[in-house]
Amino acid sequence: PDRFSVLDLGSGGGDIPFELARWAAKRGKKIYVTAIDLNPYCPTYAGERFASPSIRFLNRSAFDFETLGSFDYIISSMFFHHLSEEEIVTLLKRIDVHSRRGGGTADARSPSAERTRWLRTLGGPAPRVHGVPGPAEQRTLQGGTAAVHPVLL
């Protein structure tokens, strides 16, 4: 799409939102990124580091994103390892319900059986939410799918 919105959960220092905005600008696409993190220092730091009219950095819990509006894509990178398996599955379900086009996750640990089931079944035969960290997780997904950015292609 030429215009789309992205919610980045647990955005930390803001690298992913910045790279997404840069990626979109290079391709003549209009992107609106909302990046949230529970640590109050992170949005301040990221906003100073990556000031951009395409990105807003907010102090908010990943479990309280619905009040921010709707998004085409909901993503996270290196965030799920801070959560319990139950929280991860809950969040994946909410991402599926609240993202208009899909989402992406990338993390350092292998998924549980229940999380793998959700990664495989969200959105029908081709999963809408892709997990992409290490080889173990890639093997569990259909075709060892690519990282977060290609989801937006």
PDB file of C-alpha atoms in Angstrom:
ATOM      1  CA  PRO A   1       0.000   0.000   0.000  1.00  0.00           C
ATOM      2  CA  ASP A   2       1.052   3.593  -0.546  1.00  0.00           C
ATOM      3  CA  ARG A   3      -0.331   4.735   2.829  1.00  0.00           C
ATOM      4  CA  PHE A   4      -0.381   2.708   5.999  1.00  0.00           C
ATOM      5  CA  SER A   5      -0.148   2.889   9.761  1.00  0.00           C
ATOM      6  CA  VAL A   6       2.005   0.828  12.100  1.00  0.00           C
ATOM      7  CA  LEU A   7       1.910   0.295  15.841  1.00  0.00           C
ATOM      8  CA  ASP A   8       5.235  -0.829  17.322  1.00  0.00           C
ATOM      9  CA  LEU A   9       4.842  -2.523  20.714  1.00  0.00           C
ATOM     10  CA  GLY A  10       7.740  -2.209  23.163  1.00  0.00           C
ATOM     11  CA  SER A  11       9.648   0.080  20.812  1.00  0.00           C
ATOM     12  CA  GLY A  12      12.548   0.801  23.173  1.00  0.00           C
ATOM     13  CA  GLY A  13      15.041   3.211  21.610  1.00  0.00           C
ATOM     14  CA  GLY A  14      12.982   3.728  18.454  1.00  0.00           C
ATOM     15  CA  ASP A  15      15.253   2.116  15.866  1.00  0.00           C
ATOM     16  CA  ILE A  16      12.508   0.090  14.161  1.00  0.00           C
ATOM     17  CA  PRO A  17      10.036   3.000  13.785  1.00  0.00           C
ATOM     18  CA  PHE A  18      12.836   5.160  12.395  1.00  0.00           C
ATOM     19  CA  GLU A  19      13.903   2.505   9.887  1.00  0.00           C
ATOM     20  CA  LEU A  20      10.294   1.937   8.835  1.00  0.00           C
ATOM     21  CA  ALA A  21       9.832   5.675   8.227  1.00  0.00           C
ATOM     22  CA  ARG A  22      13.072   5.803   6.260  1.00  0.00           C
ATOM     23  CA  TRP A  23      12.118   2.688   4.279  1.00  0.00           C
ATOM     24  CA  ALA A  24       8.716   4.189   3.378  1.00  0.00           C
ATOM     25  CA  ALA A  25      10.167   7.586   2.412  1.00  0.00           C
ATOM     26  CA  LYS A  26      12.671   5.963   0.028  1.00  0.00           C
ATOM     27  CA  ARG A  27       9.784   4.229  -1.731  1.00  0.00           C
ATOM     28  CA  GLY A  28       7.442   7.215  -1.855  1.00  0.00           C
ATOM     29  CA  LYS A  29       5.032   5.672   0.652  1.00  0.00           C
ATOM     30  CA  LYS A  30       3.272   7.553   3.448  1.00  0.00           C
ATOM     31  CA  ILE A  31       3.620   5.874   6.825  1.00  0.00           C
ATOM     32  CA  TYR A  32       2.305   6.777  10.251  1.00  0.00           C
ATOM     33  CA  VAL A  33       4.085   4.966  13.086  1.00  0.00           C
ATOM     34  CA  THR A  34       2.966   4.948  16.691  1.00  0.00           C
ATOM     35  CA  ALA A  35       5.680   3.508  18.926  1.00  0.00           C
ATOM     36  CA  ILE A  36       4.847   2.605  22.517  1.00  0.00           C
ATOM     37  CA  ASP A  37       6.939   1.504  25.463  1.00  0.00           C
ATOM     38  CA  LEU A  38       6.107   1.054  29.135  1.00  0.00           C
ATOM     39  CA  ASN A  39       9.450   2.492  30.249  1.00  0.00           C
ATOM     40  CA  PRO A  40       8.855   6.278  30.443  1.00  0.00           C
ATOM     41  CA  TYR A  41      12.471   6.983  29.480  1.00  0.00           C
ATOM     42  CA  CYS A  42      12.206   5.183  26.122  1.00  0.00           C
ATOM     43  CA  PRO A  43       9.677   7.427  24.311  1.00  0.00           C
ATOM     44  CA  THR A  44      11.537  10.547  25.445  1.00  0.00           C
ATOM     45  CA  TYR A  45      14.892   9.184  24.332  1.00  0.00           C
ATOM     46  CA  ALA A  46      13.547   7.841  21.019  1.00  0.00           C
ATOM     47  CA  GLY A  47      11.679  11.070  20.267  1.00  0.00           C
ATOM     48  CA  GLU A  48      14.833  13.130  20.750  1.00  0.00           C
ATOM     49  CA  ARG A  49      16.934  10.695  18.755  1.00  0.00           C
ATOM     50  CA  PHE A  50      14.513  10.136  15.866  1.00  0.00           C
ATOM     51  CA  ALA A  51      12.310  13.229  15.616  1.00  0.00           C
ATOM     52  CA  SER A  52      10.016  12.727  12.628  1.00  0.00           C
ATOM     53  CA  PRO A  53       6.522  13.886  11.688  1.00  0.00           C
ATOM     54  CA  SER A  54       5.808  10.270  10.662  1.00  0.00           C
ATOM     55  CA  ILE A  55       6.474   8.849  14.140  1.00  0.00           C
ATOM     56  CA  ARG A  56       4.922   9.450  17.535  1.00  0.00           C
ATOM     57  CA  PHE A  57       6.527   7.907  20.606  1.00  0.00           C
ATOM     58  CA  LEU A  58       4.260   7.255  23.592  1.00  0.00           C
ATOM     59  CA  ASN A  59       4.610   5.900  27.123  1.00  0.00           C
ATOM     60  CA  ARG A  60       2.042   3.116  27.160  1.00  0.00           C
ATOM     61  CA  SER A  61       1.668  -0.568  27.965  1.00  0.00           C
ATOM     62  CA  ALA A  62       1.477  -3.027  25.089  1.00  0.00           C
ATOM     63  CA  PHE A  63      -1.665  -4.329  26.776  1.00  0.00           C
ATOM     64  CA  ASP A  64      -3.363  -0.930  26.488  1.00  0.00           C
ATOM     65  CA  PHE A  65      -3.080  -0.096  22.796  1.00  0.00           C
ATOM     66  CA  GLU A  66      -6.720  -0.298  21.663  1.00  0.00           C
ATOM     67  CA  THR A  67      -7.461   3.269  22.812  1.00  0.00           C
ATOM     68  CA  LEU A  68      -4.865   4.571  20.332  1.00  0.00           C
ATOM     69  CA  GLY A  69      -7.081   3.802  17.356  1.00  0.00           C
ATOM     70  CA  SER A  70      -6.709   1.195  14.648  1.00  0.00           C
ATOM     71  CA  PHE A  71      -3.595   0.291  12.690  1.00  0.00           C
ATOM     72  CA  ASP A  72      -2.851  -1.493   9.455  1.00  0.00           C
ATOM     73  CA  TYR A  73       0.046  -3.390  11.043  1.00  0.00           C
ATOM     74  CA  ILE A  74       0.998  -4.134  14.643  1.00  0.00           C
ATOM     75  CA  ILE A  75       4.591  -5.210  15.181  1.00  0.00           C
ATOM     76  CA  SER A  76       7.128  -5.854  17.905  1.00  0.00           C
ATOM     77  CA  SER A  77      10.818  -6.584  17.914  1.00  0.00           C
ATOM     78  CA  MET A  78      12.793  -8.047  20.816  1.00  0.00           C
ATOM     79  CA  PHE A  79       9.885  -7.485  23.185  1.00  0.00           C
ATOM     80  CA  PHE A  80       8.093 -10.797  23.721  1.00  0.00           C
ATOM     81  CA  HIS A  81      10.938 -12.261  25.783  1.00  0.00           C
ATOM     82  CA  HIS A  82       9.863  -9.870  28.564  1.00  0.00           C
ATOM     83  CA  LEU A  83       6.458 -11.591  28.723  1.00  0.00           C
ATOM     84  CA  SER A  84       5.134 -14.884  30.010  1.00  0.00           C
ATOM     85  CA  GLU A  85       3.841 -17.438  27.487  1.00  0.00           C
ATOM     86  CA  GLU A  86       0.275 -16.649  28.574  1.00  0.00           C
ATOM     87  CA  GLU A  87       0.829 -12.913  27.987  1.00  0.00           C
ATOM     88  CA  ILE A  88       2.359 -13.618  24.577  1.00  0.00           C
ATOM     89  CA  VAL A  89      -0.600 -15.684  23.416  1.00  0.00           C
ATOM     90  CA  THR A  90      -3.020 -13.048  24.748  1.00  0.00           C
ATOM     91  CA  LEU A  91      -1.142 -10.314  22.913  1.00  0.00           C
ATOM     92  CA  LEU A  92      -0.998 -12.307  19.654  1.00  0.00           C
ATOM     93  CA  LYS A  93      -4.769 -12.772  19.800  1.00  0.00           C
ATOM     94  CA  ARG A  94      -5.262  -9.028  20.345  1.00  0.00           C
ATOM     95  CA  ILE A  95      -2.877  -8.181  17.507  1.00  0.00           C
ATOM     96  CA  ASP A  96      -4.909 -10.405  15.203  1.00  0.00           C
ATOM     97  CA  VAL A  97      -8.180  -8.739  16.188  1.00  0.00           C
ATOM     98  CA  HIS A  98      -6.932  -5.140  16.065  1.00  0.00           C
ATOM     99  CA  SER A  99      -4.592  -5.048  13.064  1.00  0.00           C
ATOM    100  CA  ARG A 100      -6.285  -4.413   9.730  1.00  0.00           C
ATOM    101  CA  ARG A 101      -3.608  -6.071   7.584  1.00  0.00           C
ATOM    102  CA  GLY A 102      -1.453  -8.128   9.929  1.00  0.00           C
ATOM    103  CA  GLY A 103       1.643  -7.853  12.001  1.00  0.00           C
ATOM    104  CA  GLY A 104       5.069  -9.121  12.782  1.00  0.00           C
ATOM    105  CA  THR A 105       7.124 -10.212  15.748  1.00  0.00           C
ATOM    106  CA  ALA A 106      10.807 -10.909  16.129  1.00  0.00           C
ATOM    107  CA  ASP A 107      12.292 -12.226  19.347  1.00  0.00           C
ATOM    108  CA  ALA A 108      15.109 -14.253  20.785  1.00  0.00           C
ATOM    109  CA  ARG A 109      13.348 -17.268  22.227  1.00  0.00           C
ATOM    110  CA  SER A 110      11.561 -20.201  20.674  1.00  0.00           C
ATOM    111  CA  PRO A 111       7.769 -20.297  20.816  1.00  0.00           C
ATOM    112  CA  SER A 112       5.685 -22.569  23.004  1.00  0.00           C
ATOM    113  CA  ALA A 113       3.286 -25.020  21.379  1.00  0.00           C
ATOM    114  CA  GLU A 114       0.327 -22.692  21.988  1.00  0.00           C
ATOM    115  CA  ARG A 115       2.133 -19.656  20.584  1.00  0.00           C
ATOM    116  CA  THR A 116       3.185 -21.690  17.537  1.00  0.00           C
ATOM    117  CA  ARG A 117      -0.445 -22.691  17.040  1.00  0.00           C
ATOM    118  CA  TRP A 118      -1.469 -19.023  17.059  1.00  0.00           C
ATOM    119  CA  LEU A 119       1.343 -18.037  14.715  1.00  0.00           C
ATOM    120  CA  ARG A 120       0.163 -20.710  12.269  1.00  0.00           C
ATOM    121  CA  THR A 121      -3.576 -20.124  12.494  1.00  0.00           C
ATOM    122  CA  LEU A 122      -4.000 -16.349  12.710  1.00  0.00           C
ATOM    123  CA  GLY A 123      -5.720 -15.121   9.600  1.00  0.00           C
ATOM    124  CA  GLY A 124      -6.193 -18.494   7.890  1.00  0.00           C
ATOM    125  CA  PRO A 125      -3.714 -20.565   5.902  1.00  0.00           C
ATOM    126  CA  ALA A 126      -1.011 -17.876   5.648  1.00  0.00           C
ATOM    127  CA  PRO A 127      -0.338 -16.517   9.140  1.00  0.00           C
ATOM    128  CA  ARG A 128      -0.943 -12.808   9.569  1.00  0.00           C
ATOM    129  CA  VAL A 129       1.455 -12.608  12.486  1.00  0.00           C
ATOM    130  CA  HIS A 130       4.944 -13.846  11.717  1.00  0.00           C
ATOM    131  CA  GLY A 131       7.602 -14.668  14.279  1.00  0.00           C
ATOM    132  CA  VAL A 132      11.100 -14.451  12.998  1.00  0.00           C
ATOM    133  CA  PRO A 133      13.915 -14.720  15.482  1.00  0.00           C
ATOM    134  CA  GLY A 134      16.289 -17.647  15.477  1.00  0.00           C
ATOM    135  CA  PRO A 135      16.425 -20.848  13.462  1.00  0.00           C
ATOM    136  CA  ALA A 136      14.265 -22.784  15.941  1.00  0.00           C
ATOM    137  CA  GLU A 137      11.348 -20.399  15.532  1.00  0.00           C
ATOM    138  CA  GLN A 138      11.814 -20.119  11.767  1.00  0.00           C
ATOM    139  CA  ARG A 139      11.535 -23.891  11.457  1.00  0.00           C
ATOM    140  CA  THR A 140       8.180 -23.879  13.223  1.00  0.00           C
ATOM    141  CA  LEU A 141       6.653 -21.347  10.856  1.00  0.00           C
ATOM    142  CA  GLN A 142       5.378 -22.052   7.381  1.00  0.00           C
ATOM    143  CA  GLY A 143       8.311 -21.561   5.047  1.00  0.00           C
ATOM    144  CA  GLY A 144      10.574 -19.885   7.619  1.00  0.00           C
ATOM    145  CA  THR A 145       9.113 -16.497   6.828  1.00  0.00           C
ATOM    146  CA  ALA A 146      11.037 -13.218   6.531  1.00  0.00           C
ATOM    147  CA  ALA A 147      11.520 -10.378   9.023  1.00  0.00           C
ATOM    148  CA  VAL A 148       9.136  -7.589  10.026  1.00  0.00           C
ATOM    149  CA  HIS A 149       9.837  -5.155   7.178  1.00  0.00           C
ATOM    150  CA  PRO A 150       8.829  -7.485   4.298  1.00  0.00           C
ATOM    151  CA  VAL A 151       5.390  -7.859   5.907  1.00  0.00           C
ATOM    152  CA  LEU A 152       4.832  -4.267   4.763  1.00  0.00           C
ATOM    153  CA  LEU A 153       5.800  -4.897   1.140  1.00  0.00           C
TER     154      LEU A 153
END
